[in-house]
Amino acid sequence: MWIPTEHEKYGVVLASFRGTIQHGLPLEIGDTVQILEKCEGWYRGFILKNPNVKGIFPSSYIHLKNAHVKNKGQFETVIPDEDSVITEMTSTLRDWGAMWKQLYVKNEGDLFHRLWHVMNEILDLRRQVLVGHLTHDRLRDVKQHITARLDWGNEQLGLDLVPRREFSMVDPDEISVTELYRLMEHRHRKKETSTPASTHHLFVHVKSLMSANLGEELEVFFHIYDGRENRPLSERFFVRLNKSGLPKSPEKTERQCTLFVDLGSSDLRKDVYIVVHIIRIGRMGAGEKKNQCNVQYRRPFGCAVVSIADLLTADSKDDHLLKVYTCNTESEWSQIHENIIKKANSRYNLSGSNTGLAVALQLLHGDIDQLRREYMVLFTRGVSITRKLGFSDVIMPGVMRNDLYITLEKGEFEKGGKSVARNVEITVYVLDIDGQILKGHVTAGSGEPSVDEYHSLVLYHNNSPRWGDQIKLPIPVDMFRGSHVRFEFRHCSTKDKGEKKLFGYSFVPLMQEDGRTLPDGTHELIIHKCEENTSLADCSRYLKQPFSKPNLPSNNQTLKGTKESFWITSFLCSTKLTQNGDMLDLLKWRAHPERINDSLSKLKEIDGSEIVKFLQDTLDTLFGILDESSQRYGLKVFDSLVHIINLLQDSKFQHFKPVMDTYIESHFAGALSYRDLIKVLKWYVDRIVDAEHQDHIQQVLKASEYIFKYIIQSRRLFSLATGGQNEEEFRVCIHELFMSIRFFLSQENKGTTPVAQTQAVFLRTFPAIYGELLKIFTVREVAGFVRETLGSLPTTVHPDCPLEAVKLQCIAKTVESQLYINPDSRCILLPVVLRVLQAHMQEQRDLVMCAQILSSMLSLIKKEENGTAELVVSEEVELIVESLLGVLLRTILEISNRPQPAGTSMRLQFQDVTGEFVACLLALLRQMSDKHYQKLLQAFSSKDDLRDFLLHIFTVFRILIRPEMFPKDWTVMRLVTNNVIITTVLYLSDALRKNFLNDKFDYKVWDSYFYLSVIFINQPCLQLESFSPSKRKKILEKYGDMRVMMGCEIFSMWQNLGEHKLNFIPAMIGPFLEVTLVPQPDLRNVMIPIFHDMMDWEQRRSGNFKQVEAKLIDKLDSLMSEGKGDETYRELFNSILLKKIERETWRESGISLIATVTRLMERLLDYRDCMKLGEVDGKKIGCTVSLLNFYKTELNKEEMYIRYIHKLYDLHLKAQNYTEASYTLLLYDELLEWSDRPLREFLNYPMQSEWQRKEYLHLTIIQNFDRGKCWENGIILCRELADQYESYYDYRNLSKMRMMEASLYDKIMDQQRLEPEFFRVGFYGKKFPFFLRNKEFVCRGHDYERLEAFQQRMLNEFPHAIAMQHVNQPDQTIYQADAQYLQIYAVTPIPDSQDVLQRDGVPDNIKSFYKFNHIWRFRYDRPFHKGTKDKENEFKSLWVERTTLTLIQSLPGISRWFEVEKRELVEVSPLENAIEVIENKNLQLRTLISQCQSRQMQNINPLTMCLNGVIDAAVNGGLARYQEAFFVKDYIMNHPEDGEKIGRLRELMFEQAHILEYGLAVHEKFVPQDMRPLHKKLVDQFHLMKSSLGIQEFPAYVRASPVHFTNGSPRTCRNSVPSIISPDGGRGVARRSFQRRTSYPAVNRYSSSSLSSQASNEVSNITGQSESSDEVFNMQPSPSTSSLSSNHSASPNVTSSAPSSARGSPQMAEKHKHSRENACLSPRERPVSAIFPNPLDPAQRAPAHQIGDTTLPRSDPNLSAPDKVRPAPSSWSLDSVKEGMPHSSDSGGRMLCPPVPPRPPYSGSSAKNMRSQSPVPTSRSPQKVSRPIC
């Protein structure tokens, strides 16, 4: 039996479970499951990521985890009992996993790999946390690291910012909104701005010294040097290098790496340098030869300098190669770094071109503890610390330093009887009080251990040496007294022995008799002479002598007269010793009581660092004096205490405040001091009003915090000692003190008077006193003090008075104090706080501070909700609402409408204060209950006040919903905001219904309400569909779908309106429509019926609902173009409204409206889907055309129609369809008249007259017709413009227009135009867009585009489409299929302008335009056999099925394709077919002969090949087959009606023979010598042909007109090319054969009786061609002995005669090849000439169309022979006998261009004349760029 589980609620899957049993739930390892029931080893439940699927699974597969249940029952939620960081990690990593894969798909490799590493790192850290072996500190570090990584990943992936407290996620419901805002703001600021560190450190790592002349060991000293003050800022860092220039101890990194610590921000400037001195250890002269002397000296080597500012830009440890310089004169060694800094080039030079010191330098920022965490490896490996000279900017208590720095400055020595100057070396020792040398207390620099003695540099032959050596003596404090430093001077001989001879010494004691240390500064020491072997072991002898010349007694002339001196500079950095005698006098006050007054006076002059050293001793001294002599010294002790307290306010010493706090708590013993302190403090306070100088009083008040601390602690000690005596006296004293304070605070002051400043000083420190008072007084007593004190402040406010700001700061500190947190005191203080806040917010002053105060107040109320009585909280909320809600709303409105400040910091502050106030408002509204809302609404005295309040709050809510209100990743904050808004709106909607309906109706309030509701629903953060499933689930669990809630509220409020609904029709149609487009089914079901209601009320008011329809249509376009709406919405809209209007009286008109809107949606959805694609293609253009026509024809929306005209125009321009662009813009042009009516600014057009805009459009259209080579259409517009200019006598522009027109005529005659190809395309299946679905179109191809390329392009545009392998009309199953099917084949255009094409003398350049422009009809031919097929002569039964397609508009037009409007099918009999073939061949022969005669052919090859093909085919039986088929008696008897046609065929055959004879005569005249044999062969074969046809003599009608040429014979006009000839020359003929030809493939395969050879066929096979509108067919060989064409033969299909008719017909499958009736052969199965007719002369050939050799046509190498290769399923073939496909097109019209030479009389707009004959102007675009179809 299944039992609900109690504790087993949550678990993790340990092993995969297939779930193959009944009701089994498949599980994967790692899935988390929620368990609902259990039964005998089985659980029933679901996987958390898919809660909808429930099932059973074995309990042994599950590892149970502790969890707690929320909302027990059917909708319970299980939350695991684990660390919140672990929970967040798990859910975040799951979200990242899906997004991480998408990064790979999107090719964002960098982020993909970085995220991969971070995810692995987080998983590793997660394991560490779960194991539970980490220490508390380590766990904290790991969690901090995890959350930092999670935040980084969320930011990189654009996920939400997570509010955290102590690394744990915060539940927004558990804290107040103000707290939530502060957490979010803190994390946002932390993410955006990093606070600059105030402490900096320099890391130095010495690598090596590179030099050519090394050989001696080196010592390298680094220090930081201030170039401005010419003094060192730091100790020295000391590195020893070996003879190779590498560190001597490479294994000890601390000896080659250091950290210069505690650099302040002021030290990072250009004139602070890193100075490096290099000393060599060796012989006296660097170039001396090695001798027996082993004595080594420290000698100068070089110096390097680098500015510290150069390191500021370096982020990583950059290696630097420092140039090393040497000084020209050794005596200037001590100044070499200064000379380098000053660039005194004459005093130094490079030590060598290859010499350089390689070091790594890096600036690190932050305190030293932070660096230890961030650069753990650095400190683990070892690094020495190099300190600053002196204390850092901030002195920390507990830091122990006792370092004496001595710099060996210079010396003055006598020659000592020598002829040359001495080589002086100084040895430094430190000796204790007993004269013993202190071991290890001399340091040359950090990095090397301390030594016993220090040897200075030796400067060669210099009696006035300047060393500049700095050493540190770290002597312990207890050894300082009695110790001294001794300096021994030795002369270093350069002779063989190299002896160092002692000749003198100096010394200096470290502490004076009175306890003061050696003062800082330069000291001139006496050099005491001594012998070389003098023993200095007994220091007592010389210590009695004077050590310094300034200290010499006046009677000691001997030492005064000596010239020898030695100068040192000392500097003590000690936390325990002092050089100040005044300080010592004060501390020893009991020894000299008479000096107390003087010592107290001098205390203010003592340096602060000296005071803090002895802080406790100093305080003990002061209170000791106070206890003993309070009457005499009370005031002075008080002043001294104030001085010390204020000293600790300094940032340098602020860290000593805890030292004083500790002193007060643990060491202070002045139990009687409180009386004196209160007395003196009150004395000062009483003098404030009358005192002239307030400075000292202000200092006293600044220290009042610590004065009260001493007072309270003293009183507590007294009470403890006496058992609470004098308690009442103490309280009276305190009350009197506060009365004095209140009196001075109550003084009114204008401006910044001294008293006002003093009041401000007190208010700044006053809140700090609360905590001390609470130690003795009760909470309510202290609250009373505070209330009365703050209440005593003057109420009159002066805007320029700084006291107001300080008062607010005081309030802020009060609110944040422990006193205010207590509920008992809060009820006392709250009215005071609210009064001050209200005053400031009403006047918009100090808003930042007001926001902080209010935020703190409201966060406390939220905290107290759980702990305090609900009544107290309710009263506080009521008080705040009453005082501040109205002013808070006005403040938010005010600051939101202000322009944002320019500066970044000001703008951030502006955003902060807005956000703070918003958070306060939300927190307040969230705290409000029903009772609060009732009281609030009842409090309004009039309806107008309530109306204003509602308008204000609705407006504020709209502001809160703005996207810019919060940063984009603050989704948590936005959701909380929306939750508060919807709760508040639900409360306020009742007030709206009760107070503003019926006769009290107020449109503005209701409109504001609806407007807010619509914006609320549409905001991005509520569109749950765009979120990840996990995020969507969390939001729904916490808040539900707030859009549906608001939608239901809108519907409810709408229903309450009654007849007032008419006020919102049509205004609210757009907003409500926008709401219904939100993809939420429930919301749509609620909101769509409102439209029915609107239609009903509009019908009642005006009898129709045209307004509703108009508004719906207008808004639909803009909303759907923004990406809103979908197919589901269209169906839902249609079904809901149709159902709603079933019983309405206006049902019919309602259905019409719904149908119209639904159809518009279909087109808009198609348009939007197409526009999402990247490149401009046919879908985009076709869809735009469909929509454009819909707006014009069905909706009659002129403005939308014009907008889409321009969208279509832009698409055409982008695709370089210039002709189509012209036709498109012409649509707008035709809407305008030549009038002066002013037009408004529209789209990109300025405000102008109608005439000007039409002129601009004309010029633009002409320009595009020119670019599209559609010059004839441009000429018509030129003429129209010229007539306008002429009518206005604008001869200047008239002249330009005539010249433009002339230039277009020139281009027609001179420039080459490509001939386009046309393709029929069928789109079948429901998956196509609406405007294509189950329709057929004819498309104008791009330049050079063959059928194969067009097919591929269409498949690329529709990648999911299936290519149909036949040309039969599809059945209903294809039409209704849930797929896409494409059917494509080529078609031939049928020109309308036959009169131009058949007129003699019209050049082909002109005719070519009329062949391919303004085409309405297209043809496709398919051959088939009817009846019994004669195997001997297939021509007898070969019929042709001819399909003619008529378009709705002519091509070219506003699109490259238009829909097929009508298709006609006729059958052509074999006899008619034969007549057409011979007619076309005769026409071709005439054309070639004419071209040859008129010298238009540069070579005669085309004529040669044509003659050869026709004669050879005739000889082999081609014409004879026609005789056998149609001239026999049986045929004539069976077909008596064909008698006339038979006669016509006979005439054509005789005519062909006559033309051939004439052609051979012309050929003989022009044939070159090398082709004479071929000509002779042709003549012989012609005679054979005549005889085979039985022609002995030509009939009279043939002889009467030997050869009839279209242009006359023999006519030699250069441009009078017959209409057969393409203006493009020879290749044009080949193109014509593709474009205007229907070919008959050979009737059978290679005939055994064929007489022609393969070689002959390759040269001679010519197909019949026609340039007229009549069809032309390739004549193919018959199965008999003679053949017209080639020994290749094929099935009797006739493919379409479009440009690639032979190549473009789809290939048939292998299995159909036996049925010649049912398939077309591929081009390779036809004669070569059938595919590529004989080319003309190269000069007449269009270069763009050239394919092969100029003489021999070749088959296309890209085409495969179907008999060799079986076509793939997607190949294009004809599977069936029946063909005929409708072609499709979209919109546009036709522009009829008459023959250009005659100029027709002008009558109105030529564009309109064109339009009257064809709906849309058309042209073609022969740009030589491959473009997508349009």
PDB file of C-alpha atoms in Angstrom, residues 907-1062:
ATOM      1  CA  ARG A 907      24.777  61.074 -12.297  1.00  0.00           C
ATOM      2  CA  LEU A 908      25.512  58.058 -10.119  1.00  0.00           C
ATOM      3  CA  GLN A 909      24.408  60.024  -7.055  1.00  0.00           C
ATOM      4  CA  PHE A 910      21.239  61.065  -8.910  1.00  0.00           C
ATOM      5  CA  GLN A 911      20.465  57.442  -9.776  1.00  0.00           C
ATOM      6  CA  ASP A 912      21.228  56.378  -6.209  1.00  0.00           C
ATOM      7  CA  VAL A 913      18.825  58.861  -4.638  1.00  0.00           C
ATOM      8  CA  THR A 914      16.065  57.920  -7.096  1.00  0.00           C
ATOM      9  CA  GLY A 915      16.589  54.235  -6.368  1.00  0.00           C
ATOM     10  CA  GLU A 916      16.676  54.850  -2.608  1.00  0.00           C
ATOM     11  CA  PHE A 917      13.375  56.736  -2.649  1.00  0.00           C
ATOM     12  CA  VAL A 918      11.790  54.089  -4.857  1.00  0.00           C
ATOM     13  CA  ALA A 919      12.938  51.361  -2.464  1.00  0.00           C
ATOM     14  CA  CYS A 920      11.484  53.373   0.428  1.00  0.00           C
ATOM     15  CA  LEU A 921       8.146  53.740  -1.333  1.00  0.00           C
ATOM     16  CA  LEU A 922       8.024  50.018  -2.126  1.00  0.00           C
ATOM     17  CA  ALA A 923       8.962  49.098   1.432  1.00  0.00           C
ATOM     18  CA  LEU A 924       6.253  51.372   2.812  1.00  0.00           C
ATOM     19  CA  LEU A 925       3.574  50.060   0.449  1.00  0.00           C
ATOM     20  CA  ARG A 926       4.559  46.466   1.213  1.00  0.00           C
ATOM     21  CA  GLN A 927       4.072  47.157   4.941  1.00  0.00           C
ATOM     22  CA  MET A 928       0.616  48.637   4.417  1.00  0.00           C
ATOM     23  CA  SER A 929      -2.395  46.500   5.266  1.00  0.00           C
ATOM     24  CA  ASP A 930      -6.112  46.845   4.528  1.00  0.00           C
ATOM     25  CA  LYS A 931      -6.499  49.077   7.555  1.00  0.00           C
ATOM     26  CA  HIS A 932      -3.759  51.407   6.370  1.00  0.00           C
ATOM     27  CA  TYR A 933      -5.267  51.715   2.888  1.00  0.00           C
ATOM     28  CA  GLN A 934      -8.708  52.405   4.336  1.00  0.00           C
ATOM     29  CA  LYS A 935      -7.378  55.125   6.623  1.00  0.00           C
ATOM     30  CA  LEU A 936      -5.312  56.586   3.806  1.00  0.00           C
ATOM     31  CA  LEU A 937      -8.269  56.813   1.426  1.00  0.00           C
ATOM     32  CA  GLN A 938     -10.599  58.114   4.111  1.00  0.00           C
ATOM     33  CA  ALA A 939      -8.128  60.835   5.027  1.00  0.00           C
ATOM     34  CA  PHE A 940      -8.710  62.698   1.752  1.00  0.00           C
ATOM     35  CA  SER A 941     -11.047  65.564   2.394  1.00  0.00           C
ATOM     36  CA  SER A 942     -12.298  65.873  -1.180  1.00  0.00           C
ATOM     37  CA  LYS A 943     -12.593  63.886  -4.385  1.00  0.00           C
ATOM     38  CA  ASP A 944     -10.075  66.181  -6.039  1.00  0.00           C
ATOM     39  CA  ASP A 945      -7.448  65.311  -3.444  1.00  0.00           C
ATOM     40  CA  LEU A 946      -8.110  61.595  -3.922  1.00  0.00           C
ATOM     41  CA  ARG A 947      -7.982  62.066  -7.686  1.00  0.00           C
ATOM     42  CA  ASP A 948      -4.618  63.839  -7.464  1.00  0.00           C
ATOM     43  CA  PHE A 949      -3.268  61.114  -5.191  1.00  0.00           C
ATOM     44  CA  LEU A 950      -4.339  58.355  -7.581  1.00  0.00           C
ATOM     45  CA  LEU A 951      -2.878  60.188 -10.562  1.00  0.00           C
ATOM     46  CA  HIS A 952       0.362  60.692  -8.656  1.00  0.00           C
ATOM     47  CA  ILE A 953       0.724  57.093  -7.560  1.00  0.00           C
ATOM     48  CA  PHE A 954      -0.197  55.714 -11.010  1.00  0.00           C
ATOM     49  CA  THR A 955       2.368  58.007 -12.609  1.00  0.00           C
ATOM     50  CA  VAL A 956       5.021  56.951 -10.097  1.00  0.00           C
ATOM     51  CA  PHE A 957       4.249  53.299 -10.802  1.00  0.00           C
ATOM     52  CA  ARG A 958       4.756  53.936 -14.500  1.00  0.00           C
ATOM     53  CA  ILE A 959       8.135  55.450 -13.672  1.00  0.00           C
ATOM     54  CA  LEU A 960       9.053  52.394 -11.591  1.00  0.00           C
ATOM     55  CA  ILE A 961       8.267  50.113 -14.518  1.00  0.00           C
ATOM     56  CA  ARG A 962      10.655  51.965 -16.842  1.00  0.00           C
ATOM     57  CA  PRO A 963      13.549  49.757 -18.025  1.00  0.00           C
ATOM     58  CA  GLU A 964      16.111  52.365 -16.956  1.00  0.00           C
ATOM     59  CA  MET A 965      14.780  52.454 -13.387  1.00  0.00           C
ATOM     60  CA  PHE A 966      17.113  49.645 -12.329  1.00  0.00           C
ATOM     61  CA  PRO A 967      20.160  48.080 -14.043  1.00  0.00           C
ATOM     62  CA  LYS A 968      19.219  45.364 -16.502  1.00  0.00           C
ATOM     63  CA  ASP A 969      20.427  42.476 -14.319  1.00  0.00           C
ATOM     64  CA  TRP A 970      18.335  43.516 -11.286  1.00  0.00           C
ATOM     65  CA  THR A 971      15.510  41.090 -12.034  1.00  0.00           C
ATOM     66  CA  VAL A 972      15.022  40.310  -8.334  1.00  0.00           C
ATOM     67  CA  MET A 973      14.382  43.984  -7.582  1.00  0.00           C
ATOM     68  CA  ARG A 974      12.053  44.369 -10.552  1.00  0.00           C
ATOM     69  CA  LEU A 975       9.953  41.388  -9.488  1.00  0.00           C
ATOM     70  CA  VAL A 976       9.609  42.737  -5.961  1.00  0.00           C
ATOM     71  CA  THR A 977       8.610  46.106  -7.438  1.00  0.00           C
ATOM     72  CA  ASN A 978       5.970  44.512  -9.641  1.00  0.00           C
ATOM     73  CA  ASN A 979       4.613  42.458  -6.780  1.00  0.00           C
ATOM     74  CA  VAL A 980       4.162  45.600  -4.681  1.00  0.00           C
ATOM     75  CA  ILE A 981       2.611  47.497  -7.609  1.00  0.00           C
ATOM     76  CA  ILE A 982       0.013  44.855  -8.400  1.00  0.00           C
ATOM     77  CA  THR A 983      -0.918  44.498  -4.717  1.00  0.00           C
ATOM     78  CA  THR A 984      -1.353  48.257  -4.401  1.00  0.00           C
ATOM     79  CA  VAL A 985      -3.328  48.517  -7.641  1.00  0.00           C
ATOM     80  CA  LEU A 986      -5.732  45.850  -6.401  1.00  0.00           C
ATOM     81  CA  TYR A 987      -6.393  47.978  -3.295  1.00  0.00           C
ATOM     82  CA  LEU A 988      -6.728  51.204  -5.246  1.00  0.00           C
ATOM     83  CA  SER A 989      -9.014  49.783  -7.929  1.00  0.00           C
ATOM     84  CA  ASP A 990     -11.791  49.573  -5.328  1.00  0.00           C
ATOM     85  CA  ALA A 991     -11.387  53.277  -4.633  1.00  0.00           C
ATOM     86  CA  LEU A 992     -11.545  53.904  -8.366  1.00  0.00           C
ATOM     87  CA  ARG A 993     -14.795  51.979  -8.702  1.00  0.00           C
ATOM     88  CA  LYS A 994     -16.409  53.578  -5.666  1.00  0.00           C
ATOM     89  CA  ASN A 995     -15.437  57.178  -6.291  1.00  0.00           C
ATOM     90  CA  PHE A 996     -15.067  57.709 -10.033  1.00  0.00           C
ATOM     91  CA  LEU A 997     -17.885  55.834 -11.756  1.00  0.00           C
ATOM     92  CA  ASN A 998     -21.360  56.761 -13.011  1.00  0.00           C
ATOM     93  CA  ASP A 999     -22.035  60.476 -12.545  1.00  0.00           C
ATOM     94  CA  LYS A1000     -18.647  60.945 -10.839  1.00  0.00           C
ATOM     95  CA  PHE A1001     -16.764  59.401 -13.773  1.00  0.00           C
ATOM     96  CA  ASP A1002     -13.281  60.857 -14.306  1.00  0.00           C
ATOM     97  CA  TYR A1003     -11.679  59.944 -17.619  1.00  0.00           C
ATOM     98  CA  LYS A1004      -8.153  61.020 -16.662  1.00  0.00           C
ATOM     99  CA  VAL A1005      -7.922  58.719 -13.641  1.00  0.00           C
ATOM    100  CA  TRP A1006      -9.351  55.733 -15.497  1.00  0.00           C
ATOM    101  CA  ASP A1007      -7.091  56.371 -18.466  1.00  0.00           C
ATOM    102  CA  SER A1008      -4.063  56.552 -16.186  1.00  0.00           C
ATOM    103  CA  TYR A1009      -5.138  53.292 -14.576  1.00  0.00           C
ATOM    104  CA  PHE A1010      -5.511  51.441 -17.892  1.00  0.00           C
ATOM    105  CA  TYR A1011      -2.292  52.910 -19.237  1.00  0.00           C
ATOM    106  CA  LEU A1012      -0.406  51.701 -16.145  1.00  0.00           C
ATOM    107  CA  SER A1013      -1.946  48.232 -16.404  1.00  0.00           C
ATOM    108  CA  VAL A1014      -0.936  47.873 -20.050  1.00  0.00           C
ATOM    109  CA  ILE A1015       2.643  48.992 -19.412  1.00  0.00           C
ATOM    110  CA  PHE A1016       2.801  46.647 -16.431  1.00  0.00           C
ATOM    111  CA  ILE A1017       1.841  43.610 -18.484  1.00  0.00           C
ATOM    112  CA  ASN A1018       4.193  44.445 -21.337  1.00  0.00           C
ATOM    113  CA  GLN A1019       7.374  45.035 -19.348  1.00  0.00           C
ATOM    114  CA  PRO A1020      10.255  42.709 -20.353  1.00  0.00           C
ATOM    115  CA  CYS A1021      10.964  41.339 -16.870  1.00  0.00           C
ATOM    116  CA  LEU A1022       7.496  39.699 -16.764  1.00  0.00           C
ATOM    117  CA  GLN A1023       7.778  37.948 -20.135  1.00  0.00           C
ATOM    118  CA  LEU A1024       8.417  34.535 -18.602  1.00  0.00           C
ATOM    119  CA  GLU A1025       8.626  32.853 -22.002  1.00  0.00           C
ATOM    120  CA  SER A1026      12.029  34.461 -22.586  1.00  0.00           C
ATOM    121  CA  PHE A1027      13.507  33.007 -19.378  1.00  0.00           C
ATOM    122  CA  SER A1028      15.145  29.656 -18.763  1.00  0.00           C
ATOM    123  CA  PRO A1029      12.828  26.925 -17.409  1.00  0.00           C
ATOM    124  CA  SER A1030      14.429  27.027 -13.954  1.00  0.00           C
ATOM    125  CA  LYS A1031      14.115  30.803 -13.675  1.00  0.00           C
ATOM    126  CA  ARG A1032      10.541  30.687 -14.943  1.00  0.00           C
ATOM    127  CA  LYS A1033       9.679  28.023 -12.368  1.00  0.00           C
ATOM    128  CA  LYS A1034      11.152  30.055  -9.493  1.00  0.00           C
ATOM    129  CA  ILE A1035       9.213  33.163 -10.473  1.00  0.00           C
ATOM    130  CA  LEU A1036       5.934  31.280 -10.858  1.00  0.00           C
ATOM    131  CA  GLU A1037       6.399  29.591  -7.483  1.00  0.00           C
ATOM    132  CA  LYS A1038       7.088  32.877  -5.707  1.00  0.00           C
ATOM    133  CA  TYR A1039       4.831  35.367  -7.487  1.00  0.00           C
ATOM    134  CA  GLY A1040       2.693  33.505 -10.010  1.00  0.00           C
ATOM    135  CA  ASP A1041       2.139  35.049 -13.430  1.00  0.00           C
ATOM    136  CA  MET A1042       1.470  38.682 -12.533  1.00  0.00           C
ATOM    137  CA  ARG A1043       0.475  39.466 -16.123  1.00  0.00           C
ATOM    138  CA  VAL A1044      -2.597  37.240 -15.841  1.00  0.00           C
ATOM    139  CA  MET A1045      -3.541  38.804 -12.499  1.00  0.00           C
ATOM    140  CA  MET A1046      -3.329  42.287 -13.971  1.00  0.00           C
ATOM    141  CA  GLY A1047      -5.187  41.163 -17.097  1.00  0.00           C
ATOM    142  CA  CYS A1048      -8.057  39.840 -15.010  1.00  0.00           C
ATOM    143  CA  GLU A1049      -8.139  43.135 -13.123  1.00  0.00           C
ATOM    144  CA  ILE A1050      -8.271  45.091 -16.399  1.00  0.00           C
ATOM    145  CA  PHE A1051     -11.177  42.945 -17.614  1.00  0.00           C
ATOM    146  CA  SER A1052     -13.018  43.358 -14.322  1.00  0.00           C
ATOM    147  CA  MET A1053     -12.553  47.132 -14.340  1.00  0.00           C
ATOM    148  CA  TRP A1054     -13.587  47.327 -17.999  1.00  0.00           C
ATOM    149  CA  GLN A1055     -16.814  45.478 -17.261  1.00  0.00           C
ATOM    150  CA  ASN A1056     -17.607  48.008 -14.511  1.00  0.00           C
ATOM    151  CA  LEU A1057     -17.364  50.947 -16.913  1.00  0.00           C
ATOM    152  CA  GLY A1058     -20.718  50.402 -18.613  1.00  0.00           C
ATOM    153  CA  GLU A1059     -21.542  53.174 -21.072  1.00  0.00           C
ATOM    154  CA  HIS A1060     -18.330  54.983 -20.132  1.00  0.00           C
ATOM    155  CA  LYS A1061     -16.523  52.402 -22.283  1.00  0.00           C
ATOM    156  CA  LEU A1062     -17.212  54.665 -25.239  1.00  0.00           C
TER     157      LEU A1062
END
